[in-house]
Amino acid sequence: MSHVVKMMSVDTIKKMELSLKSSLTPTAPAGSVFSAKIPGCTITAYKSGKVLFQGKNAEAEAVKWDGTASPAAKKSSAPKKPHRFAPPSNIADLAIIGSDEVGTGDYFGPITVAAAFVHPDQFALLKEIGVKDSKNLNDKQIIAIAKDLIHSIPYSLLILHNDKYNQMQSKGMTQGKMKAILHNRALQNVLNKLEGGAYDGILIDQFCEPDIYFSHIRNERDQLRDKIYFSTKGESVHLAVAAASILARYSFLKEMDKLGASINTVLPKGAGALVDVKAAELLQKHGSAVLNNLAKTHFANTKKAQALLQKKKG
Ligand code: MN
């Protein structure tokens, strides 16, 4: 069975969900926004922006939704040439610093980025702790594993709070650039903790083309460019990315709890209809300034919440 993974914008994923409304499956995997079954293809969109197309029509469906470029899609029907930052085939056996982020597709809550170093000597320990692809773990498991992890491996955890996010976004910085800068910094922090200790490479769970990544970090003081690899589904490529992913999700969960508690509510994840309703409720209760510290205000949810509130006021 063929499968294709694409990175899609929040807007595209929303459009897809709407257009696939009649084909949505009642249950969707953890961490996903939706899952839909159409003839010859199962489509699952994740909060991370990854969209997985599976089945014999995977390629065609992916091309249909991938608004970025049809030339690229045409190319992909030819044998795929791995980009020059593809990890070596033995990567799973190497000592790697991995990084991943969470919260980019969620209206409420920050973006959290984690980097973690995992040496082959620790593979057994990490598997014992329960580290694996976080998409197969529920929140309770994530929290339990993360609490063990933070005592076991060198890591760095960065949180981009909403007010700062909104400020940078309003100045024109893309989410992609914010992510790139955070990944680079988290990775550098871990590298500093290794104090010259040997590592074989860096693996970033790929969220954009490597060349774009490097252009995003070009003004950073420290720029990691050596022994750096990019891979989609990095969690299943190396335990270091799986660990980073768990730490990032743990941090996101904690921040969501804190943010919710600060206004006596529970904030929903994702960017769906429940989020619009909650945002409208908060606008009504606390006024328009409240969202700046809680949400990524440029998401379409803000306008939808305002419209809901208008309607309510009638
Ligand atoms: Mn990721």
Coordinates of C-alpha atoms and ligand atoms in Angstrom, one line a residue:
M1 CA 0.0 0.0 0.0
S2 CA 1.4 3.3 -1.0
H3 CA 1.4 6.3 1.4
V4 CA 2.3 9.9 1.1
V5 CA 3.0 12.4 3.9
K6 CA 2.5 16.2 3.3
M7 CA 2.8 19.2 5.5
M8 CA -0.3 21.3 5.2
S9 CA -1.3 24.7 6.6
V10 CA -4.0 24.9 9.3
D11 CA -6.2 26.5 6.7
T12 CA -5.8 23.7 4.2
I13 CA -6.5 21.1 6.8
K14 CA -9.6 23.0 7.8
K15 CA -10.7 23.1 4.1
M16 CA -10.0 19.4 3.8
E17 CA -12.1 18.6 6.8
L18 CA -15.0 20.6 5.5
S19 CA -14.8 19.1 2.1
L20 CA -14.5 15.6 3.4
K21 CA -17.3 16.0 5.9
S22 CA -19.4 13.2 4.6
S23 CA -16.4 10.8 4.7
L24 CA -15.0 11.4 8.1
T25 CA -14.5 8.4 10.3
P26 CA -16.1 8.4 13.7
T27 CA -12.9 7.8 15.5
A28 CA -9.6 9.4 14.6
P29 CA -6.1 8.6 16.0
A30 CA -4.7 10.4 18.9
G31 CA -3.1 13.7 17.9
S32 CA -5.1 13.9 14.7
V33 CA -7.5 16.6 13.6
F34 CA -9.6 14.2 11.5
S35 CA -9.5 11.0 9.6
A36 CA -11.5 10.4 6.4
K37 CA -12.0 7.4 4.2
I38 CA -12.7 7.9 0.5
P39 CA -12.4 5.4 -2.4
G40 CA -8.8 4.2 -2.6
C41 CA -7.5 6.5 0.1
T42 CA -7.5 7.1 3.8
I43 CA -6.6 10.6 4.8
T44 CA -5.5 11.5 8.3
A45 CA -4.6 15.1 9.3
Y46 CA -2.5 15.7 12.4
K47 CA -2.4 18.7 14.6
S48 CA 1.3 19.0 13.7
G49 CA 0.2 19.9 10.1
K50 CA 1.2 16.5 8.8
V51 CA -1.3 14.9 6.5
L52 CA -1.0 11.2 5.8
F53 CA -2.5 9.7 2.6
Q54 CA -2.8 5.9 2.5
G55 CA -4.0 3.6 -0.2
K56 CA -3.7 3.2 -3.9
N57 CA -4.9 6.7 -4.7
A58 CA -2.7 8.3 -2.0
E59 CA -0.5 10.1 -4.5
A60 CA -3.4 11.5 -6.5
E61 CA -5.2 12.7 -3.4
A62 CA -2.1 14.2 -1.9
V63 CA -1.4 16.2 -5.1
K64 CA -5.0 17.4 -5.1
W65 CA -4.7 18.9 -1.6
D66 CA -1.1 20.0 -1.7
G67 CA -1.6 23.6 -2.8
T68 CA 2.1 24.4 -2.8
A69 CA 3.0 23.2 -6.3
S70 CA 1.9 20.9 -9.0
P71 CA 5.3 20.7 -10.6
A72 CA 6.6 19.1 -7.4
A73 CA 3.7 16.7 -7.5
K74 CA 4.5 15.8 -11.1
K75 CA 8.1 15.1 -10.1
S76 CA 7.0 12.8 -7.3
S77 CA 5.5 10.4 -9.7
A78 CA 9.1 9.7 -10.8
P79 CA 11.2 7.7 -8.4
K80 CA 11.6 10.0 -5.4
K81 CA 15.1 11.4 -4.9
P82 CA 15.8 11.8 -1.2
H83 CA 16.9 15.3 -0.3
R84 CA 20.5 15.8 0.6
F85 CA 19.6 16.1 4.3
A86 CA 17.9 12.6 4.4
P87 CA 19.2 10.6 7.4
P88 CA 21.7 7.8 6.7
S89 CA 20.2 4.3 6.6
N90 CA 21.7 3.3 9.9
I91 CA 20.4 6.4 11.8
A92 CA 18.4 4.4 14.3
D93 CA 21.7 3.0 15.6
L94 CA 23.4 6.3 16.1
A95 CA 23.8 8.8 19.0
I96 CA 21.4 11.5 17.9
I97 CA 20.0 14.9 19.1
G98 CA 16.4 15.0 17.9
S99 CA 13.8 17.7 17.9
D100 CA 10.1 18.1 17.5
E101 CA 7.3 20.6 18.2
V102 CA 3.7 20.7 19.4
G103 CA 0.9 23.2 19.4
T104 CA 1.3 24.7 16.0
G105 CA -2.2 23.6 14.8
D106 CA -3.9 24.4 18.1
Y107 CA -5.7 27.7 18.5
F108 CA -5.3 27.7 22.2
G109 CA -2.0 27.3 23.9
P110 CA 1.7 27.9 23.1
I111 CA 4.1 26.3 20.7
T112 CA 6.4 24.0 22.6
V113 CA 9.6 22.7 21.1
A114 CA 11.9 20.1 22.6
A115 CA 15.3 18.7 21.7
A116 CA 16.7 15.6 23.3
F117 CA 19.9 13.6 23.1
V118 CA 19.7 9.8 23.0
H119 CA 22.8 7.6 22.9
P120 CA 22.5 4.0 21.8
D121 CA 23.5 2.9 25.4
Q122 CA 20.1 4.3 26.5
F123 CA 17.9 2.7 23.9
A124 CA 16.9 -0.1 26.2
L125 CA 16.2 2.2 29.1
L126 CA 14.0 4.5 26.9
K127 CA 12.1 1.6 25.5
E128 CA 11.6 0.4 29.1
I129 CA 10.3 3.8 30.1
G130 CA 7.8 3.5 27.2
V131 CA 9.2 5.9 24.7
K132 CA 7.7 5.4 21.2
D133 CA 5.9 7.4 18.6
S134 CA 3.8 9.8 20.7
K135 CA 0.9 9.6 18.3
N136 CA 0.3 6.1 19.8
L137 CA 0.3 7.4 23.4
N138 CA -2.5 9.1 25.3
D139 CA -2.1 12.1 27.5
K140 CA -1.7 10.1 30.7
Q141 CA 1.0 8.0 29.2
I142 CA 2.8 11.0 27.8
I143 CA 2.9 12.6 31.3
A144 CA 4.2 9.5 33.0
I145 CA 6.9 8.8 30.4
A146 CA 8.0 12.5 30.3
K147 CA 8.4 12.6 34.1
D148 CA 10.8 9.6 33.7
L149 CA 12.5 11.0 30.7
I150 CA 13.5 14.4 32.2
H151 CA 15.7 12.5 34.7
S152 CA 17.2 10.2 32.1
I153 CA 18.5 12.3 29.1
P154 CA 19.9 15.7 28.3
Y155 CA 17.1 17.8 26.8
S156 CA 15.9 21.4 26.2
L157 CA 12.3 22.5 26.3
L158 CA 11.2 25.9 24.9
I159 CA 7.8 27.5 25.2
L160 CA 6.7 30.2 22.9
H161 CA 3.8 31.8 24.8
N162 CA 0.8 33.2 23.0
D163 CA 1.5 36.9 23.7
K164 CA 5.0 36.6 22.2
Y165 CA 3.7 34.5 19.4
N166 CA 1.0 37.0 18.5
Q167 CA 3.5 39.9 18.7
M168 CA 5.9 38.2 16.3
Q169 CA 3.1 37.0 14.0
S170 CA 1.7 40.5 13.8
K171 CA 5.2 41.8 12.8
G172 CA 5.1 39.4 9.8
M173 CA 7.0 36.4 11.1
T174 CA 5.6 33.1 9.8
Q175 CA 5.0 30.2 12.0
G176 CA 7.5 28.3 10.0
K177 CA 10.2 30.7 10.9
M178 CA 9.3 30.7 14.6
K179 CA 9.5 26.9 14.6
A180 CA 12.9 26.9 12.8
I181 CA 14.4 29.4 15.3
L182 CA 13.0 27.4 18.3
H183 CA 14.3 24.1 16.9
N184 CA 17.7 25.5 16.3
R185 CA 17.9 27.0 19.8
A186 CA 16.6 23.9 21.5
L187 CA 19.2 21.8 19.6
Q188 CA 22.0 24.2 20.5
N189 CA 21.0 24.1 24.2
V190 CA 21.3 20.3 24.2
L191 CA 24.6 20.5 22.3
N192 CA 25.9 22.8 25.0
K193 CA 24.8 20.3 27.7
L194 CA 26.9 17.6 26.0
E195 CA 30.0 19.7 26.7
G196 CA 31.9 18.3 23.7
G197 CA 30.6 14.8 24.2
A198 CA 30.4 12.8 21.0
Y199 CA 27.2 12.7 19.0
D200 CA 26.7 11.4 15.5
G201 CA 24.1 13.8 14.2
I202 CA 21.0 15.9 14.6
L203 CA 17.6 14.8 13.4
I204 CA 14.8 17.3 13.0
D205 CA 11.2 16.1 12.6
Q206 CA 10.7 17.8 9.3
F207 CA 8.2 20.6 9.1
C208 CA 9.5 22.4 6.1
E209 CA 12.1 22.0 3.3
P210 CA 15.6 22.0 4.7
D211 CA 16.7 24.9 2.5
I212 CA 13.8 27.0 3.9
Y213 CA 14.7 25.9 7.4
F214 CA 18.2 27.2 7.0
S215 CA 17.1 30.5 5.5
H216 CA 14.8 30.9 8.5
I217 CA 17.7 30.7 10.9
R218 CA 20.1 32.7 8.9
N219 CA 20.1 35.6 11.4
E220 CA 20.5 33.5 14.5
R221 CA 23.7 33.8 16.4
D222 CA 24.3 30.1 16.6
Q223 CA 23.3 28.1 13.6
L224 CA 23.6 24.4 13.6
R225 CA 24.3 23.2 10.1
D226 CA 26.6 20.2 10.5
K227 CA 25.6 16.6 10.6
I228 CA 22.0 17.7 10.5
Y229 CA 19.2 15.5 9.0
F230 CA 15.5 16.1 8.3
S231 CA 12.9 13.4 8.2
T232 CA 9.1 13.4 8.3
K233 CA 7.7 11.0 10.9
G234 CA 11.0 11.4 12.7
E235 CA 9.5 9.9 15.8
S236 CA 9.6 6.5 14.2
V237 CA 13.1 7.2 12.7
H238 CA 15.0 7.7 15.9
L239 CA 14.2 7.5 19.7
A240 CA 15.7 11.0 20.2
V241 CA 12.9 12.5 18.1
A242 CA 10.3 10.3 19.8
A243 CA 11.6 11.5 23.2
A244 CA 11.6 15.1 22.1
S245 CA 8.1 14.7 20.8
I246 CA 6.9 13.3 24.2
L247 CA 8.6 16.2 26.1
A248 CA 7.1 18.8 23.8
R249 CA 3.6 17.3 24.2
Y250 CA 4.0 17.0 27.9
S251 CA 5.0 20.7 28.1
F252 CA 2.0 21.6 25.9
L253 CA -0.4 19.7 28.1
K254 CA 0.9 21.4 31.2
E255 CA 0.7 24.8 29.7
M256 CA -2.8 24.2 28.5
D257 CA -3.8 23.2 32.0
K258 CA -2.2 26.3 33.5
L259 CA -3.8 28.6 30.9
G260 CA -7.2 27.1 31.5
A261 CA -6.9 27.2 35.2
S262 CA -5.9 30.9 35.0
I263 CA -9.4 31.7 33.7
N264 CA -11.3 28.8 35.5
T265 CA -11.9 26.8 32.4
V266 CA -10.6 23.9 30.4
L267 CA -9.3 24.9 27.0
P268 CA -10.0 22.6 24.1
K269 CA -7.2 21.4 21.8
G270 CA -7.2 21.7 18.0
A271 CA -8.9 24.4 15.9
G272 CA -12.3 22.9 15.4
A273 CA -15.9 24.1 16.2
L274 CA -15.5 23.4 20.0
V275 CA -12.6 25.9 20.0
D276 CA -14.8 28.6 18.3
V277 CA -17.5 28.1 20.9
K278 CA -15.0 28.3 23.8
A279 CA -13.3 31.4 22.3
A280 CA -16.7 33.1 22.0
E281 CA -17.5 32.2 25.6
L282 CA -14.2 33.7 26.7
L283 CA -14.7 36.9 24.6
Q284 CA -18.1 37.4 26.2
K285 CA -16.9 36.8 29.7
H286 CA -13.6 38.6 29.7
G287 CA -13.6 41.0 26.7
S288 CA -11.6 41.1 23.5
A289 CA -8.1 41.3 25.1
V290 CA -8.3 37.9 26.7
L291 CA -7.4 35.9 23.7
N292 CA -4.0 37.5 23.2
N293 CA -2.5 35.5 26.2
L294 CA -4.4 32.3 25.4
A295 CA -4.6 31.8 21.7
K296 CA -2.9 32.2 18.3
T297 CA -5.2 35.1 17.4
H298 CA -4.5 35.1 13.6
F299 CA -6.2 31.7 13.3
A300 CA -9.6 31.9 11.6
N301 CA -11.1 30.8 15.0
T302 CA -10.9 34.4 16.2
K303 CA -13.2 35.7 13.5
K304 CA -15.5 32.7 13.9
A305 CA -15.8 33.3 17.7
Q306 CA -16.5 36.9 17.1
A307 CA -19.3 36.0 14.6
L308 CA -20.7 33.5 17.1
L309 CA -20.8 36.1 19.8
Q310 CA -22.5 38.6 17.4
K311 CA -25.1 36.1 16.6
K312 CA -25.7 35.4 20.3
K313 CA -26.1 39.1 21.0
G314 CA -28.5 39.2 18.0
Ligands
MN1 MN 6.7 17.1 14.3

